[in-house]
Coordinates of C-alpha atoms in Angstrom, one line a residue:
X17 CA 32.7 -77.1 35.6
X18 CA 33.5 -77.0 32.0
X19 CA 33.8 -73.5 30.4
X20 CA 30.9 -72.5 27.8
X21 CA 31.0 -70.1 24.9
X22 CA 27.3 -69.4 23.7
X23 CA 25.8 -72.2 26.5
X24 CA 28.0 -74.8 24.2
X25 CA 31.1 -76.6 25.9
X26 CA 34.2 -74.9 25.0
X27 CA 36.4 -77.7 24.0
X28 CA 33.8 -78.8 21.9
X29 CA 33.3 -75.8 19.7
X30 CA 36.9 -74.7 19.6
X31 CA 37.2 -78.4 18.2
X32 CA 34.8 -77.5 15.7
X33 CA 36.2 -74.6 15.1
X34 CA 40.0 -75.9 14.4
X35 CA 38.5 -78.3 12.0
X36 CA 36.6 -76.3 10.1
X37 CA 39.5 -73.8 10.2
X38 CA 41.0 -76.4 7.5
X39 CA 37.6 -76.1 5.1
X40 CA 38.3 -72.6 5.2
X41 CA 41.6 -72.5 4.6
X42 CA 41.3 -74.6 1.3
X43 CA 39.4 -72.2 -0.2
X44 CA 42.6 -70.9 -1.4
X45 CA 42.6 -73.8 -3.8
X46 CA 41.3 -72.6 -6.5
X47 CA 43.7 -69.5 -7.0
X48 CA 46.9 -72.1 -6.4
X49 CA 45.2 -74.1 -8.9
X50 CA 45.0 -71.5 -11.5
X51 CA 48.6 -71.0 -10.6
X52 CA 50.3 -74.3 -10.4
X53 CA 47.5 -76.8 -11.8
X54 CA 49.6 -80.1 -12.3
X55 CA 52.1 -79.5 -9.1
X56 CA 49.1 -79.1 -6.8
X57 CA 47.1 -81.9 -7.8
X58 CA 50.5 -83.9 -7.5
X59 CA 51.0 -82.5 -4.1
X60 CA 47.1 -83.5 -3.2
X61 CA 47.6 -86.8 -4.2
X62 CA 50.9 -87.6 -2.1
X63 CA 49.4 -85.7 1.0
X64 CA 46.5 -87.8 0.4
X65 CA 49.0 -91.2 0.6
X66 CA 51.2 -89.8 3.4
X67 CA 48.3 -89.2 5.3
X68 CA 46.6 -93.1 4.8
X69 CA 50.0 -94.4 5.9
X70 CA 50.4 -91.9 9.0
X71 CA 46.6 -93.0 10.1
X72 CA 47.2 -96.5 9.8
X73 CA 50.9 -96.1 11.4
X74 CA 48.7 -93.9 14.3
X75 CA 46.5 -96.9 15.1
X76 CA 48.7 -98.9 16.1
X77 CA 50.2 -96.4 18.3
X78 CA 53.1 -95.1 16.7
X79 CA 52.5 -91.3 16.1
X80 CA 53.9 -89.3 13.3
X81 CA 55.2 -85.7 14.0
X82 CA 52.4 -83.1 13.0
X83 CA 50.2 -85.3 11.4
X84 CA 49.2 -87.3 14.4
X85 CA 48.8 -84.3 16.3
X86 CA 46.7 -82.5 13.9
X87 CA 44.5 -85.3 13.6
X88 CA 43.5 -86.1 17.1
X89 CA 42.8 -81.9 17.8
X90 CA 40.8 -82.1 14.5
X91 CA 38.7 -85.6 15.3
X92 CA 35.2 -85.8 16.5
X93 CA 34.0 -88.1 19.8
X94 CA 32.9 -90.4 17.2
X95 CA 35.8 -90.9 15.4
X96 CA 37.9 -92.1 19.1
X97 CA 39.6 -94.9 17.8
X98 CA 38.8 -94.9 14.3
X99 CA 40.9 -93.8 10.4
X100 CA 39.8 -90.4 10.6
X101 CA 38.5 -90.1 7.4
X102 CA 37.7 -86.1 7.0
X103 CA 41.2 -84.9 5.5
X104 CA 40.8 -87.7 2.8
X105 CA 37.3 -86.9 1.9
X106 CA 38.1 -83.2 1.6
X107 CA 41.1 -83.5 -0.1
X108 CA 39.3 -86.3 -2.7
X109 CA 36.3 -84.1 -3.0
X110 CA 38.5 -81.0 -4.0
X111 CA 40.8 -83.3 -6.5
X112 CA 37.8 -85.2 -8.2
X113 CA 36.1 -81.4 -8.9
X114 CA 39.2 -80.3 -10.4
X115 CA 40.0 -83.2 -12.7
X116 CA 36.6 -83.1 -14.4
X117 CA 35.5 -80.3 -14.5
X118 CA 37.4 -77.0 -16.0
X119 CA 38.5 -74.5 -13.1
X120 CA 36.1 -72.2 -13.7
X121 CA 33.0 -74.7 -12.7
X122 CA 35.1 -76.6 -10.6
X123 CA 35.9 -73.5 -8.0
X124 CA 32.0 -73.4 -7.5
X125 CA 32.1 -76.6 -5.7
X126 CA 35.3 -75.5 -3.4
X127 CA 33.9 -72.8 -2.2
X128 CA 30.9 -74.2 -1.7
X129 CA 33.0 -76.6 0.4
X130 CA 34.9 -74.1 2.4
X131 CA 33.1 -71.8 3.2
X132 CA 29.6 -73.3 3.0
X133 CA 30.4 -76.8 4.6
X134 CA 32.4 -75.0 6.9
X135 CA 30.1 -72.0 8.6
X136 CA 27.7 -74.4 8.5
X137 CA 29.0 -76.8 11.1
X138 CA 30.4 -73.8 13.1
X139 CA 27.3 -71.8 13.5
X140 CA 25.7 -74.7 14.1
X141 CA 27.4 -75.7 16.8
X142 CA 27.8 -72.5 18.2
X143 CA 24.0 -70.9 18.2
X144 CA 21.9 -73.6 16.6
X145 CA 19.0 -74.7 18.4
X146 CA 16.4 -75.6 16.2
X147 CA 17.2 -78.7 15.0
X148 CA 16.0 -80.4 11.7
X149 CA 14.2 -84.2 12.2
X150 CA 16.5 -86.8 10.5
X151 CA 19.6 -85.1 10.0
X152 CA 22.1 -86.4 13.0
X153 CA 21.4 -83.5 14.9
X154 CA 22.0 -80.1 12.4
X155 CA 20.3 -77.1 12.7
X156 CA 18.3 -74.8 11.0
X157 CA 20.7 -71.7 12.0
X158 CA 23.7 -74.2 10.2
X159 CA 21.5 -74.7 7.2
X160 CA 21.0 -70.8 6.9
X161 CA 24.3 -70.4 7.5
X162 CA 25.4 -72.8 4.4
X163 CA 22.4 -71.0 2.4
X164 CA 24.2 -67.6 2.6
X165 CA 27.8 -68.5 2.6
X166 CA 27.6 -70.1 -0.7
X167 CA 25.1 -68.0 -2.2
X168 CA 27.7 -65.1 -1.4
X169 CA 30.7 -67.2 -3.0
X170 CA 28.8 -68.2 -5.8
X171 CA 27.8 -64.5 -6.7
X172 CA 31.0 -63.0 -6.7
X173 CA 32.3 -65.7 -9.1
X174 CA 29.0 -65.6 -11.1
X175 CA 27.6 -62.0 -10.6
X176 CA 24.3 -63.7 -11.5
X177 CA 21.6 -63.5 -8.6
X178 CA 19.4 -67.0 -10.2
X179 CA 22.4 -69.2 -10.4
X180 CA 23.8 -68.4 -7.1
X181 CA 20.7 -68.8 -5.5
X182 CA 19.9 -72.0 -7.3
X183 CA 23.1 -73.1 -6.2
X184 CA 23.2 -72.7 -2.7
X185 CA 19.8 -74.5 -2.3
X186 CA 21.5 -77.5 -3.5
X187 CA 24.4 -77.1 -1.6
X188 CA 22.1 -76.3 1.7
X189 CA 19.8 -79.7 0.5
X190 CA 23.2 -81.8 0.4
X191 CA 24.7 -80.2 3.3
X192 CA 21.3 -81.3 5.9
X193 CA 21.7 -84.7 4.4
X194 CA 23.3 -87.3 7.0
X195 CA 26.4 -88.3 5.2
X196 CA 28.8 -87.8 7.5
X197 CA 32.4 -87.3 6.0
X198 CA 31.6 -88.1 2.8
X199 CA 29.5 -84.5 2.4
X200 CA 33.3 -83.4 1.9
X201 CA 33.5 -85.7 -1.1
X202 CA 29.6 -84.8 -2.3
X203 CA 29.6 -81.4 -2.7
X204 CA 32.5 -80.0 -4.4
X205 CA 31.5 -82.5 -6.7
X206 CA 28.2 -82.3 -7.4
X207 CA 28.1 -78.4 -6.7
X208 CA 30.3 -78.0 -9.6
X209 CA 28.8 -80.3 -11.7
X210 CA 25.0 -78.9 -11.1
X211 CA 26.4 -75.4 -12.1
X212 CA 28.1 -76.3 -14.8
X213 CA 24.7 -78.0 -15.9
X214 CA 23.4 -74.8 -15.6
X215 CA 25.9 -72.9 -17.7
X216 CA 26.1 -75.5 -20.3
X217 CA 22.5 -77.6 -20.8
X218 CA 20.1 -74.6 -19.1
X219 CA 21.8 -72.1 -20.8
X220 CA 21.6 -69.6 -17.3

C-alpha cells in the first residue's frame, strides 16, 4: 500500500512539492535582477533554448544529464509523454514581466508567481478538499492559500493594505482559472501590469 501524508499519496505530493520547490526558488529573481539585469535575462533566454533542445532531444529517447532528470521528477501524470512545458512558461512569464515593465512593478508579478502559484498548488494538494466547480479539480484551501501568500508579498513591497489586497484577488481569480501551464506565463504578467495600473492610472 502506497504511503500517505495528509490521506494524499506520497509520491504524488512530494512531486508536487519538488515542482513547486522551483516557483519558490525563483522568487530570488527579482534581487538578481536588480543586481545583474542584462546578464540574467541573457542567462533566461539561453536556459530557455537549452532546455527546448534537451526536451525535444528527451523525446526521442536520448537523455541529457540533469535536465532530463529534473524534468521527469518535476512532470505531472499528464504530461507522460509530452514537451513538458512548465519550465518554459515560468521562465517566459518571469522574462516577459521584466522587459516591460520597470523592476519595481515587475517584482509584483514574480512573487506573485512564486510564492502565490506555488503554495497554492501545494496546499492544495496536500489539505484541499473542497473543491471549486470548473476549475480542473483546485481547491478552495489552494485559492486561500494564493489569497494570503501574495497579499503578504505584495505588502511588504507596497506597505499599502488596498493595493495588496486588490492584488491578490486578481492573482487568486487567475490562479482558479483552468489554464494549465500557461498560469506561469499569465500571472507575472498581468499581476505586474494590474498593479502598475494601479500606481500609475488609479493613482493608489
Amino acid at each position: 500500500m502506497d504511503k500517505k501524508i495528509f490521506g494524499r499519496d506520497k509520491k504524488t505530493l512530494l512531486k508536487e512539492l519538488f515542482r513547486k520547490s522551483i516557483h519558490l526558488i525563483s522568487a530570488v529573481i527579482p534581487f538578481l535582477l536588480s543586481k545583474y539585469y542584462w546578464p540574467v535575462i541573457i542567462g533566461f533566454m539561453i536556459i530557455v533554448v537549452l532546455y527546448y533542445f534537451s526536451e525535444l532531444f528527451r523525446l526521442e529517447g536520448h537523455e541529457i544529464p540533469l535536465i532530463s532528470f529534473v524534468t521527469e521528477t518535476a512532470s505531472r501524470k499528464r504530461d507522460e509523454c509530452k514537451f513538458v512545458l512548465g519550465p518554459v512558461t515560468l521562465v517566459l512569464g518571469i522574462l516577459f514581466a521584466a522587459l516591460v515593465l520597470p523592476l519595481e512593478y515587475a517584482k509584483v508579478g514574480i512573487y506573485a508567481l512564486s510564492f502565490g502559484d506555488g503554495l497554492a498548488s501545494l496546499v492544495g494538494k496536500a489539505i484541499g478538499r473542497v473543491e471549486i466547480p470548473h476549475t480542473g479539480g483546485k481547491t478552495l484551501e489552494g485559492s486561500l492559500a494564493c489569497l494570503i501568500a501574495v497579499f503578504t508579498s505584495t505588502f511588504i513591497v507596497t506597505k499599502n493594505l488596498f493595493i495588496s489586497l486588490l492584488v491578490s484577488l486578481m492573482a487568486m481569480f487567475i490562479e482558479v482559472l483552468p489554464l494549465s501551464d500557461f498560469d506561469n506565463m499569465i500571472i507575472p504578467i498581468s499581476i505586474s501590469y494590474f498593479y502598475y495600473i494601479l500606481c500609475n492610472y488609479i493613482g493608489l
